[in-house]
Short mmCIF file of C-alpha atoms in Angstrom, two decimals:
data_model
loop_
_atom_site.label_atom_id
_atom_site.label_comp_id
_atom_site.label_asym_id
_atom_site.label_seq_id
_atom_site.Cartn_x
_atom_site.Cartn_y
_atom_site.Cartn_z
CA UNK G 1 -18.14 -6.03 -8.58
CA UNK G 2 -17.45 -3.14 -6.59
CA UNK G 3 -14.47 -2.84 -4.55
CA UNK G 4 -14.34 0.55 -2.59
CA UNK G 5 -11.28 1.53 -1.24
CA UNK G 6 -9.35 4.15 0.75
CA UNK G 7 -7.89 6.80 -1.47
CA UNK G 8 -5.33 7.82 1.17
CA UNK G 9 -3.43 10.86 1.91
CA UNK G 10 -4.96 13.36 -1.02
CA UNK G 11 -5.33 16.72 0.39
CA UNK G 12 -3.66 19.01 3.15
CA UNK G 13 -2.74 18.84 5.90
CA UNK G 14 -2.50 15.03 5.22
CA UNK G 15 -0.21 15.42 2.08
CA UNK G 16 2.42 17.18 4.45
CA UNK G 17 1.97 14.95 7.39
CA UNK G 18 2.62 12.01 5.09
CA UNK G 19 5.73 13.29 3.35
CA UNK G 20 7.26 15.11 6.07
CA UNK G 21 7.33 12.77 9.51
CA UNK G 22 9.50 11.98 11.99
CA UNK G 23 12.33 9.28 11.61
CA UNK G 24 14.70 7.59 13.64
CA UNK G 25 16.05 10.86 15.35
CA UNK G 26 12.84 10.98 17.02
CA UNK G 27 11.91 7.20 17.13
CA UNK G 28 14.94 5.30 18.15
CA UNK G 29 15.60 2.18 16.40
CA UNK G 30 16.28 0.51 19.67
CA UNK G 31 12.50 1.14 20.81
CA UNK G 32 10.88 0.93 17.47
CA UNK G 33 10.86 -0.83 14.25
CA UNK G 34 11.61 2.22 12.11
CA UNK G 35 13.03 -0.11 9.38
CA UNK G 36 9.29 -0.74 8.28
CA UNK G 37 8.48 2.86 7.68
CA UNK G 38 5.56 4.78 9.62
CA UNK G 39 2.01 3.78 9.35
CA UNK G 40 -0.48 6.66 9.56
CA UNK G 41 -3.86 6.23 10.00
CA UNK G 42 -7.28 4.14 8.98
CA UNK G 43 -10.69 5.72 8.01
CA UNK G 44 -12.03 9.14 7.05
CA UNK G 45 -9.72 11.73 6.26
CA UNK G 46 -12.32 13.70 4.31
CA UNK G 47 -14.03 15.92 7.40
CA UNK G 48 -16.65 13.15 7.53
CA UNK G 49 -15.59 11.53 10.88
CA UNK G 50 -17.62 11.82 13.79
CA UNK G 51 -15.39 9.67 16.21
CA UNK G 52 -11.78 9.39 16.53
CA UNK G 53 -10.01 6.38 17.92
CA UNK G 54 -6.49 6.70 19.08
CA UNK G 55 -4.47 3.38 19.43
CA UNK G 56 -0.98 2.50 20.35
CA UNK G 57 1.31 1.22 17.41
CA UNK G 58 1.05 -0.64 14.30
CA UNK G 59 1.94 -4.46 14.03
CA UNK G 60 2.79 -6.64 11.15
CA UNK G 61 -0.61 -6.63 9.38
CA UNK G 62 -0.48 -2.97 9.51
CA UNK G 63 3.00 -2.85 7.96
CA UNK G 64 1.84 -4.80 4.90
CA UNK G 65 -1.78 -3.02 4.44
CA UNK G 66 -0.20 0.37 5.23
CA UNK G 67 -3.33 1.18 7.68
CA UNK G 68 -3.77 0.66 11.35
CA UNK G 69 -5.93 -1.63 13.38
CA UNK G 70 -6.61 -3.86 10.67
CA UNK G 71 -6.00 -6.88 12.92
CA UNK G 72 -7.94 -8.46 15.89
CA UNK G 73 -7.69 -5.26 17.84
CA UNK G 74 -9.13 -3.44 14.89
CA UNK G 75 -12.37 -5.77 14.51
CA UNK G 76 -12.85 -5.45 18.13
CA UNK G 77 -12.79 -1.58 18.00
CA UNK G 78 -15.13 -1.83 14.83
CA UNK G 79 -17.78 -3.49 16.91
CA UNK G 80 -17.51 -1.00 19.74
CA UNK G 81 -17.76 1.97 17.09
CA UNK G 82 -21.02 -0.09 15.62
CA UNK G 83 -22.37 0.20 19.41
CA UNK G 84 -22.29 3.70 18.98
CA UNK G 85 -23.97 3.63 15.67
CA UNK G 86 -20.70 4.32 13.82
CA UNK G 87 -20.11 2.13 10.64
CA UNK G 88 -17.82 4.51 8.35
CA UNK G 89 -17.62 8.02 9.95
CA UNK G 90 -14.53 7.30 11.73
CA UNK G 91 -10.77 7.87 12.01
CA UNK G 92 -8.04 6.14 13.68
CA UNK G 93 -4.60 7.28 14.26
CA UNK G 94 -1.97 5.78 16.74
CA UNK G 95 0.08 7.04 19.61
CA UNK G 96 3.11 6.00 17.68
CA UNK G 97 3.86 5.86 13.75
CA UNK G 98 6.08 2.90 14.19
CA UNK G 99 5.60 -0.32 15.94
CA UNK G 100 7.22 -0.86 19.26
CA UNK G 101 10.07 -2.87 19.77
CA UNK G 102 10.39 -3.78 23.30
CA UNK G 103 9.57 -1.05 25.44
CA UNK G 104 9.32 3.15 25.05
CA UNK G 105 11.49 5.21 27.17
CA UNK G 106 9.98 8.05 29.04
CA UNK G 107 12.29 10.37 27.45
CA UNK G 108 10.95 9.28 23.95
CA UNK G 109 7.36 9.05 24.95
CA UNK G 110 7.68 12.87 25.86
CA UNK G 111 10.10 14.09 23.25
CA UNK G 112 8.36 17.14 21.89
CA UNK G 113 9.33 16.22 18.16
CA UNK G 114 7.06 13.09 18.76
CA UNK G 115 4.11 14.62 20.66
CA UNK G 116 3.95 17.87 18.37
CA UNK G 117 3.88 15.61 15.20
CA UNK G 118 0.99 13.72 16.76
CA UNK G 119 -0.75 16.83 17.62
CA UNK G 120 -0.69 18.08 14.12
CA UNK G 121 -2.70 15.14 13.44
CA UNK G 122 -4.97 15.43 16.34
CA UNK G 123 -5.80 19.00 15.17
CA UNK G 124 -6.18 18.31 11.54
CA UNK G 125 -8.92 15.92 12.91
CA UNK G 126 -10.19 17.60 15.70
CA UNK G 127 -9.66 21.38 14.47
CA UNK G 128 -13.02 20.99 12.29
CA UNK G 129 -15.09 20.28 15.43
CA UNK G 130 -17.05 17.62 13.89
CA UNK G 131 -15.59 14.69 15.97
CA UNK G 132 -18.14 13.99 18.84
CA UNK G 133 -16.22 11.26 20.68
CA UNK G 134 -12.82 10.26 21.08
CA UNK G 135 -11.82 7.02 22.61
CA UNK G 136 -8.15 6.09 23.42
CA UNK G 137 -7.23 2.37 23.47
CA UNK G 138 -4.77 1.70 26.31
CA UNK G 139 -2.56 3.89 28.62
CA UNK G 140 -0.12 5.17 25.78
CA UNK G 141 -2.97 6.64 23.59
CA UNK G 142 -4.51 7.94 26.92
CA UNK G 143 -0.92 9.78 27.48
CA UNK G 144 -1.12 10.97 23.92
CA UNK G 145 -4.63 12.58 24.80
CA UNK G 146 -3.75 14.20 28.00
CA UNK G 147 -0.67 15.72 26.11
CA UNK G 148 -2.90 17.03 23.46
CA UNK G 149 -5.48 18.43 25.93
CA UNK G 150 -2.37 20.50 27.47
CA UNK G 151 -1.95 22.41 24.30
CA UNK G 152 -4.43 25.62 23.48
CA UNK G 153 -5.56 23.71 20.45
CA UNK G 154 -6.20 20.79 22.41
CA UNK G 155 -8.25 23.01 25.08
CA UNK G 156 -10.21 24.46 22.14
CA UNK G 157 -11.53 21.17 21.17
CA UNK G 158 -13.96 19.49 23.80
CA UNK G 159 -15.42 16.01 22.25
CA UNK G 160 -16.62 13.39 24.70
CA UNK G 161 -13.50 11.34 25.75
CA UNK G 162 -13.26 7.89 27.13
CA UNK G 163 -9.82 6.01 27.74
CA UNK G 164 -10.67 2.30 27.69
CA UNK G 165 -8.70 -0.71 28.18
CA UNK G 166 -6.51 -1.70 24.92
CA UNK G 167 -8.67 -4.44 23.07
CA UNK G 168 -6.16 -6.95 23.02
CA UNK G 169 -4.85 -6.16 26.53
CA UNK G 170 -6.65 -9.52 27.89
CA UNK G 171 -4.55 -11.62 25.48
CA UNK G 172 -1.37 -9.82 26.29
CA UNK G 173 -1.96 -9.75 30.25
CA UNK G 174 -3.01 -13.52 30.53
CA UNK G 175 0.08 -15.27 28.96
CA UNK G 176 -2.02 -18.30 27.32
CA UNK G 177 -3.83 -18.85 30.59
CA UNK G 178 -7.37 -19.39 29.71
CA UNK G 179 -8.91 -18.79 32.87
CA UNK G 180 -7.13 -15.62 33.12
CA UNK G 181 -8.01 -14.76 29.52
CA UNK G 182 -11.55 -15.02 30.36
CA UNK G 183 -11.41 -13.02 33.59
CA UNK G 184 -9.44 -10.37 31.72
CA UNK G 185 -12.19 -10.27 28.91
CA UNK G 186 -14.98 -9.63 31.34
CA UNK G 187 -12.96 -6.88 33.00
CA UNK G 188 -12.23 -5.34 29.72
CA UNK G 189 -15.84 -5.74 28.45
CA UNK G 190 -17.15 -3.95 31.72
CA UNK G 191 -14.66 -1.42 31.40
CA UNK G 192 -15.84 -0.74 27.66
CA UNK G 193 -19.68 -0.91 28.81
CA UNK G 194 -18.67 2.11 31.24
CA UNK G 195 -17.32 3.92 28.35
CA UNK G 196 -20.11 3.26 26.13
CA UNK G 197 -22.65 4.58 28.72
CA UNK G 198 -20.40 7.62 29.42
CA UNK G 199 -20.32 8.88 25.69
CA UNK G 200 -23.38 7.61 23.96
CA UNK G 201 -25.25 10.75 24.59
CA UNK G 202 -22.82 12.72 23.07
CA UNK G 203 -23.27 11.02 19.75
CA UNK G 204 -25.16 13.40 17.58
CA UNK G 205 -24.66 12.07 13.97
CA UNK G 206 -24.25 8.24 14.01
CA UNK G 207 -24.21 6.51 10.66
CA UNK G 208 -27.01 3.99 11.85
CA UNK G 209 -28.75 5.00 15.15
CA UNK G 210 -28.94 2.29 17.23
CA UNK G 211 -30.26 1.90 20.99
CA UNK G 212 -27.20 1.09 23.29
CA UNK G 213 -26.72 -2.63 23.69
CA UNK G 214 -23.95 -3.51 26.00
CA UNK G 215 -21.34 -6.17 25.92
CA UNK G 216 -22.02 -9.20 28.01
CA UNK G 217 -19.16 -11.01 30.10
CA UNK G 218 -17.39 -12.69 27.22
CA UNK G 219 -17.36 -11.97 23.50
CA UNK G 220 -20.64 -12.64 21.94
CA UNK G 221 -21.81 -13.12 18.09
CA UNK G 222 -21.33 -9.65 16.58
CA UNK G 223 -19.05 -7.97 18.82
CA UNK G 224 -15.92 -8.21 16.56
CA UNK G 225 -16.82 -6.84 13.32
CA UNK G 226 -15.24 -6.88 9.73
CA UNK G 227 -12.91 -3.93 8.66
CA UNK G 228 -14.87 -2.45 5.77
CA UNK G 229 -13.07 -2.69 2.41
CA UNK G 230 -13.22 1.01 1.87
CA UNK G 231 -10.67 1.25 4.62
CA UNK G 232 -8.14 -0.43 2.56
CA UNK G 233 -6.00 0.93 -0.03
CA UNK G 234 -6.91 -0.13 -3.62
CA UNK G 235 -6.45 -3.55 -5.03
CA UNK G 236 -5.79 -5.76 -1.66
CA UNK G 237 -7.33 -9.12 -1.85
CA UNK G 238 -10.25 -10.01 0.68
CA UNK G 239 -8.17 -12.48 2.67
CA UNK G 240 -6.23 -9.58 3.94
CA UNK G 241 -9.49 -8.10 5.38
CA UNK G 242 -10.19 -11.76 7.21
CA UNK G 243 -8.93 -12.92 10.55
CA UNK G 244 -5.49 -11.94 11.02
CA UNK G 245 -2.70 -14.21 11.05
CA UNK G 246 -1.70 -14.11 7.52
CA UNK G 247 1.44 -12.04 8.61
CA UNK G 248 4.09 -13.10 10.86
CA UNK G 249 7.74 -12.16 11.94
CA UNK G 250 9.66 -15.20 11.68
CA UNK G 251 13.57 -16.16 12.09
CA UNK G 252 16.15 -18.05 13.79
CA UNK G 253 17.18 -15.13 16.03
CA UNK G 254 16.04 -11.83 17.23
CA UNK G 255 17.69 -10.07 14.22
CA UNK G 256 16.26 -12.25 11.61
CA UNK G 257 12.75 -11.99 13.14
CA UNK G 258 13.25 -8.49 13.15
CA UNK G 259 14.14 -8.06 9.51
CA UNK G 260 11.37 -10.68 8.50
CA UNK G 261 7.65 -10.31 7.72
CA UNK G 262 6.36 -13.59 6.17
CA UNK G 263 2.84 -13.40 4.40
CA UNK G 264 0.77 -16.79 3.79
CA UNK G 265 -2.65 -16.52 1.71
CA UNK G 266 -5.17 -17.78 4.08
CA UNK G 267 -6.05 -21.26 3.50
CA UNK G 268 -8.61 -22.30 1.12
CA UNK G 269 -7.77 -19.23 -1.25
CA UNK G 270 -5.76 -20.97 -3.39
CA UNK G 271 -7.27 -24.16 -4.63
CA UNK W 1 13.07 15.43 5.42
CA UNK W 2 10.52 15.38 2.81
CA UNK W 3 9.41 12.18 1.34
CA UNK W 4 7.28 12.50 -1.48
CA UNK W 5 4.70 10.10 -2.26
CA UNK W 6 2.27 8.74 -4.97
CA UNK W 7 -1.35 9.65 -3.67
CA UNK W 8 -2.54 6.98 -6.01
CA UNK W 9 -5.88 6.90 -7.07
CA UNK W 10 -7.72 10.23 -6.47
CA UNK W 11 -9.88 11.32 -9.24
CA UNK W 12 -11.88 9.71 -12.10
CA UNK W 13 -11.72 7.83 -14.21
CA UNK W 14 -9.02 5.86 -11.91
CA UNK W 15 -11.16 5.75 -8.97
CA UNK W 16 -13.90 3.70 -10.90
CA UNK W 17 -11.11 1.63 -12.58
CA UNK W 18 -9.33 0.80 -9.26
CA UNK W 19 -12.88 -0.05 -7.57
CA UNK W 20 -14.31 -2.15 -10.35
CA UNK W 21 -11.83 -4.65 -11.91
CA UNK W 22 -11.87 -7.87 -13.56
CA UNK W 23 -11.35 -10.89 -10.93
CA UNK W 24 -10.97 -14.51 -11.67
CA UNK W 25 -13.93 -14.92 -13.96
CA UNK W 26 -11.65 -12.93 -16.50
CA UNK W 27 -8.11 -13.90 -14.96
CA UNK W 28 -8.23 -17.69 -14.33
CA UNK W 29 -6.55 -18.64 -10.96
CA UNK W 30 -4.69 -21.31 -13.04
CA UNK W 31 -3.12 -18.70 -15.11
CA UNK W 32 -2.79 -15.91 -12.71
CA UNK W 33 -1.64 -15.12 -9.19
CA UNK W 34 -5.61 -13.43 -8.38
CA UNK W 35 -4.94 -14.33 -4.60
CA UNK W 36 -2.94 -11.48 -4.24
CA UNK W 37 -4.88 -8.66 -5.81
CA UNK W 38 -4.70 -6.48 -9.02
CA UNK W 39 -1.81 -4.08 -9.18
CA UNK W 40 -2.53 -0.99 -11.41
CA UNK W 41 0.02 1.13 -12.21
CA UNK W 42 3.04 3.37 -11.56
CA UNK W 43 3.62 7.22 -12.19
CA UNK W 44 1.62 10.21 -12.99
CA UNK W 45 -2.13 9.97 -13.25
CA UNK W 46 -2.74 13.68 -13.27
CA UNK W 47 -2.31 14.41 -16.74
CA UNK W 48 1.28 15.26 -16.75
CA UNK W 49 2.74 11.87 -18.17
CA UNK W 50 4.17 12.48 -21.65
CA UNK W 51 5.50 8.81 -22.11
CA UNK W 52 3.54 5.50 -21.51
CA UNK W 53 5.33 2.16 -20.76
CA UNK W 54 3.28 -0.97 -21.20
CA UNK W 55 4.87 -3.63 -19.25
CA UNK W 56 3.65 -7.26 -18.79
CA UNK W 57 2.71 -8.44 -15.40
CA UNK W 58 3.57 -7.59 -11.52
CA UNK W 59 5.76 -9.77 -9.30
CA UNK W 60 6.25 -10.24 -5.62
CA UNK W 61 7.94 -6.98 -5.15
CA UNK W 62 5.05 -5.22 -6.78
CA UNK W 63 2.56 -6.97 -4.87
CA UNK W 64 4.01 -5.60 -1.47
CA UNK W 65 4.39 -1.83 -2.94
CA UNK W 66 1.17 -1.97 -5.11
CA UNK W 67 2.85 -0.34 -7.94
CA UNK W 68 4.28 -1.82 -10.96
CA UNK W 69 7.76 -2.11 -12.39
CA UNK W 70 9.45 -1.56 -9.15
CA UNK W 71 12.12 -4.23 -9.45
CA UNK W 72 15.18 -4.51 -11.65
CA UNK W 73 12.96 -4.44 -14.76
CA UNK W 74 11.70 -0.92 -13.35
CA UNK W 75 15.39 0.27 -12.99
CA UNK W 76 16.25 -0.40 -16.34
CA UNK W 77 13.48 1.11 -17.84
CA UNK W 78 13.60 4.14 -15.43
CA UNK W 79 17.28 4.52 -17.11
CA UNK W 80 15.54 4.08 -20.70
CA UNK W 81 13.12 6.88 -19.96
CA UNK W 82 16.00 9.02 -18.50
CA UNK W 83 17.63 8.99 -22.03
CA UNK W 84 14.52 10.11 -23.46
CA UNK W 85 14.55 13.05 -20.91
CA UNK W 86 11.82 11.83 -18.80
CA UNK W 87 12.57 11.77 -15.16
CA UNK W 88 8.88 12.28 -13.62
CA UNK W 89 6.36 12.75 -16.39
CA UNK W 90 5.74 9.07 -17.06
CA UNK W 91 3.11 6.45 -16.23
CA UNK W 92 3.35 2.74 -16.49
CA UNK W 93 0.34 0.22 -16.74
CA UNK W 94 0.62 -3.57 -17.43
CA UNK W 95 -0.82 -5.77 -19.99
CA UNK W 96 -2.08 -7.90 -17.11
CA UNK W 97 -3.44 -6.78 -13.79
CA UNK W 98 -2.42 -9.95 -12.01
CA UNK W 99 1.05 -11.85 -11.80
CA UNK W 100 1.14 -14.62 -14.39
CA UNK W 101 1.19 -17.90 -13.21
CA UNK W 102 2.75 -20.38 -15.62
CA UNK W 103 1.59 -19.27 -18.90
CA UNK W 104 -1.44 -17.48 -20.27
CA UNK W 105 -3.86 -19.02 -22.62
CA UNK W 106 -4.56 -17.36 -26.05
CA UNK W 107 -8.41 -17.42 -25.08
CA UNK W 108 -7.60 -15.61 -21.77
CA UNK W 109 -5.38 -13.06 -23.50
CA UNK W 110 -8.02 -12.23 -25.92
CA UNK W 111 -10.97 -12.43 -23.65
CA UNK W 112 -12.95 -9.04 -24.63
CA UNK W 113 -13.50 -8.35 -20.82
CA UNK W 114 -9.84 -8.36 -19.99
CA UNK W 115 -8.99 -6.23 -23.43
CA UNK W 116 -11.68 -3.85 -22.49
CA UNK W 117 -10.73 -3.19 -18.83
CA UNK W 118 -7.17 -2.50 -19.98
CA UNK W 119 -8.33 -0.24 -23.00
CA UNK W 120 -10.10 1.83 -20.48
CA UNK W 121 -7.01 2.32 -19.03
CA UNK W 122 -5.32 3.09 -22.21
CA UNK W 123 -8.01 5.55 -23.05
CA UNK W 124 -7.82 7.38 -19.57
CA UNK W 125 -4.14 7.84 -20.20
CA UNK W 126 -4.00 8.39 -24.13
CA UNK W 127 -7.32 10.28 -24.46
CA UNK W 128 -5.96 13.55 -23.28
CA UNK W 129 -3.39 13.45 -26.12
CA UNK W 130 -0.51 14.32 -23.96
CA UNK W 131 1.43 11.40 -24.50
CA UNK W 132 4.19 11.76 -26.79
CA UNK W 133 5.80 8.31 -26.91
CA UNK W 134 4.52 4.81 -25.82
CA UNK W 135 6.78 1.71 -25.30
CA UNK W 136 5.92 -1.74 -25.09
CA UNK W 137 7.76 -4.03 -22.87
CA UNK W 138 7.79 -7.58 -24.64
CA UNK W 139 5.39 -9.35 -26.80
CA UNK W 140 2.43 -9.44 -24.60
CA UNK W 141 2.57 -5.79 -24.10
CA UNK W 142 2.88 -5.34 -27.98
CA UNK W 143 -0.33 -7.55 -28.20
CA UNK W 144 -1.92 -5.27 -25.77
CA UNK W 145 -1.10 -2.24 -28.10
CA UNK W 146 -2.13 -3.90 -31.26
CA UNK W 147 -5.80 -4.59 -29.42
CA UNK W 148 -6.02 -0.80 -28.36
CA UNK W 149 -5.07 0.23 -32.01
CA UNK W 150 -7.88 -1.78 -33.43
CA UNK W 151 -10.29 0.10 -31.49
CA UNK W 152 -11.81 3.50 -32.76
CA UNK W 153 -9.95 5.31 -29.76
CA UNK W 154 -6.78 3.54 -30.31
CA UNK W 155 -6.95 4.69 -33.92
CA UNK W 156 -7.68 8.12 -32.75
CA UNK W 157 -4.62 8.66 -30.77
CA UNK W 158 -1.13 8.48 -32.63
CA UNK W 159 1.89 8.91 -30.32
CA UNK W 160 5.24 7.38 -31.48
CA UNK W 161 5.47 3.91 -30.51
CA UNK W 162 8.37 1.38 -30.06
CA UNK W 163 8.10 -2.43 -29.08
CA UNK W 164 11.25 -3.21 -27.28
CA UNK W 165 12.63 -6.61 -25.82
CA UNK W 166 11.38 -7.06 -22.28
CA UNK W 167 14.02 -5.79 -19.88
CA UNK W 168 14.69 -9.03 -18.06
CA UNK W 169 14.32 -10.83 -21.06
CA UNK W 170 18.27 -11.73 -20.94
CA UNK W 171 18.05 -13.31 -17.76
CA UNK W 172 14.91 -15.30 -18.36
CA UNK W 173 16.34 -16.46 -21.81
CA UNK W 174 19.82 -17.57 -20.57
CA UNK W 175 18.89 -19.67 -17.73
CA UNK W 176 21.92 -18.87 -15.58
CA UNK W 177 24.58 -19.34 -18.20
CA UNK W 178 26.75 -15.90 -18.37
CA UNK W 179 28.01 -16.16 -21.69
CA UNK W 180 24.16 -16.48 -22.89
CA UNK W 181 23.12 -13.80 -20.61
CA UNK W 182 25.86 -11.16 -22.00
CA UNK W 183 24.96 -12.13 -25.50
CA UNK W 184 21.17 -11.39 -24.89
CA UNK W 185 21.92 -8.32 -23.10
CA UNK W 186 24.10 -7.07 -25.91
CA UNK W 187 21.11 -8.06 -28.34
CA UNK W 188 18.62 -6.15 -26.14
CA UNK W 189 20.55 -3.12 -25.54
CA UNK W 190 20.92 -2.74 -29.46
CA UNK W 191 17.39 -3.28 -29.82
CA UNK W 192 16.59 -0.67 -27.38
CA UNK W 193 19.02 1.54 -29.23
CA UNK W 194 16.85 1.35 -32.24
CA UNK W 195 13.80 2.18 -30.46
CA UNK W 196 15.34 5.26 -28.77
CA UNK W 197 16.52 6.34 -32.28
CA UNK W 198 12.93 5.66 -33.71
CA UNK W 199 11.03 7.49 -31.25
CA UNK W 200 13.58 10.40 -29.67
CA UNK W 201 12.51 13.01 -32.09
CA UNK W 202 8.98 12.64 -31.09
CA UNK W 203 9.72 13.62 -27.50
CA UNK W 204 8.37 17.53 -27.49
CA UNK W 205 8.44 17.95 -23.82
CA UNK W 206 10.96 16.36 -21.82
CA UNK W 207 11.47 16.67 -18.34
CA UNK W 208 15.14 17.31 -18.79
CA UNK W 209 16.22 17.94 -22.44
CA UNK W 210 19.27 15.43 -23.24
CA UNK W 211 21.23 14.72 -26.40
CA UNK W 212 20.63 11.04 -27.12
CA UNK W 213 23.14 8.85 -25.63
CA UNK W 214 22.87 5.31 -26.79
CA UNK W 215 23.74 2.11 -24.80
CA UNK W 216 26.85 0.52 -25.20
CA UNK W 217 26.81 -3.67 -25.78
CA UNK W 218 26.54 -4.20 -21.92
CA UNK W 219 25.10 -2.24 -19.10
CA UNK W 220 27.10 0.73 -17.63
CA UNK W 221 27.03 2.81 -14.93
CA UNK W 222 24.19 4.97 -14.86
CA UNK W 223 22.05 2.81 -17.34
CA UNK W 224 19.87 1.53 -14.40
CA UNK W 225 18.33 4.23 -12.41
CA UNK W 226 16.63 4.31 -8.74
CA UNK W 227 12.77 4.66 -8.76
CA UNK W 228 11.84 7.97 -7.51
CA UNK W 229 10.46 8.25 -4.07
CA UNK W 230 7.31 10.18 -5.41
CA UNK W 231 6.41 6.60 -7.32
CA UNK W 232 5.78 4.92 -4.19
CA UNK W 233 2.92 4.81 -1.67
CA UNK W 234 3.28 7.14 1.45
CA UNK W 235 5.58 5.86 4.17
CA UNK W 236 7.21 3.02 2.74
CA UNK W 237 10.80 2.40 4.05
CA UNK W 238 13.78 3.42 1.66
CA UNK W 239 15.06 -0.23 1.38
CA UNK W 240 11.77 -1.10 -0.61
CA UNK W 241 13.26 1.45 -3.23
CA UNK W 242 16.64 -0.36 -3.14
CA UNK W 243 17.70 -3.30 -5.38
CA UNK W 244 15.07 -6.17 -5.48
CA UNK W 245 15.63 -9.33 -3.63
CA UNK W 246 13.96 -8.58 -0.58
CA UNK W 247 10.62 -10.10 -1.40
CA UNK W 248 10.72 -13.82 -2.53
CA UNK W 249 8.13 -16.66 -2.71
CA UNK W 250 9.16 -19.50 -0.35
CA UNK W 251 7.87 -22.95 0.31
CA UNK W 252 8.42 -26.54 0.30
CA UNK W 253 6.12 -27.32 -2.62
CA UNK W 254 4.35 -25.15 -5.46
CA UNK W 255 1.13 -24.58 -3.53
CA UNK W 256 3.05 -23.38 -0.40
CA UNK W 257 5.19 -21.31 -2.59
CA UNK W 258 2.10 -19.70 -4.31
CA UNK W 259 0.54 -18.86 -0.65
CA UNK W 260 3.90 -17.22 0.33
CA UNK W 261 5.62 -14.22 0.16
CA UNK W 262 8.67 -13.63 2.41
CA UNK W 263 10.01 -10.10 3.04
CA UNK W 264 13.58 -9.49 4.42
CA UNK W 265 14.54 -6.09 5.35
CA UNK W 266 17.91 -5.55 3.20
CA UNK W 267 21.18 -6.23 5.12
CA UNK W 268 22.35 -3.46 7.34
CA UNK W 269 19.24 -1.48 7.57
CA UNK W 270 18.68 -3.11 11.19
CA UNK W 271 21.83 -2.64 13.24
#
């Protein structure tokens, strides 16, 4: 049985980007979980990516997998990309290398060292001019794009661009209230539909050409898609690609919680 | 600040070895923790390795890092390699791809599918004839070597070879008894000294030529060495290279424990 995997960072400029990255001097430990290390990307770095997704920051599942957007948000975006015809030719990076802890100060967000490093990733991915569509997830990612577009290199690249509602905004904004969640989901899916309609015609080289099928007012079968095995490092077990919930931050107090990630193999995997 | 990292599996035959590996049909779930996935190697796969270490099986720290011998046993072996003059030109593989659960049946150990796959790794590393010394850690690894030497390819390669006591055998054999531990440690270090004396003259291309300095009868300063950052995947935090103890299997019963790995950031890292 074949298990395709992501070989990771094998060529420049990614070798340098992944060995020389901003640390706590740029990402303060009071605003980011720098103690878990940076997590860089998911997807194709070999020049084959045609769509670029800019996310926000990694969480605990990403910390274990060492790839971004591998949880529920990732599955939702995977479905969105499929609606544009992309099944493999994508790359994801985040606004922030480290998981946000609390909130990010404006001065941190605008720190040139933070922005410049991220722009080097954007240039690495966009400089080849093969990316046809860029999608930003949430406001922080939209800000990252704006900062990039303010540079000469950013001005020189002109893919179609859509800033959309972050894929787990409905959950984070509804505080466990089911009615609010349903409303926020509807609102988000309409926002995503508008983005799909705006960028669909810019897709020139889809992996699987597909007529544009918009979302309904709630999640439907097939809207969330599994993350392909080829996006994960070699040897990771299948349950790490299943629904998230297998990694949690546990502890009696804030510090204990911050120092902890607890992994639990999905029920039924071990007999 | 530069953070060298191991790019991993970037060329053949390793791309194929890491995408097409034996699963629970070969490694029974009653004898191996197959649920955590295979863990393949540590060190150089680019043809620069001059010494090959064959270990036994990965444990919980290895499961998170996805590289083998990154715990206490790894640090002890790192010190042993330094006594032979090797600081970077090494490769480690294990007898078993998965962590042993309980004990391994003879039929499993001898399963041709298990042995043949491991032999493909040995051939990948030894076929180039650059490896000058092979060191097997413990009886299972010695058995792996014997099985390899029984093949035509194994017969065709003739590095110096030493089977030594497994680096954590003193702990596992002494059951918390300090006097027993000290005795077992002395015995092991003498066993290692004999191996060093046997293979030292076969080292033709050390990284740092060094006169042979044998172990005393107990661990001394410098005998255990840190595992270089360049052996780890990109972005892993520094505390994952510190002393082990940051990953543990916890749970109220055997099944819960088997399904769990709990990570705790080393004390003092988070203020």
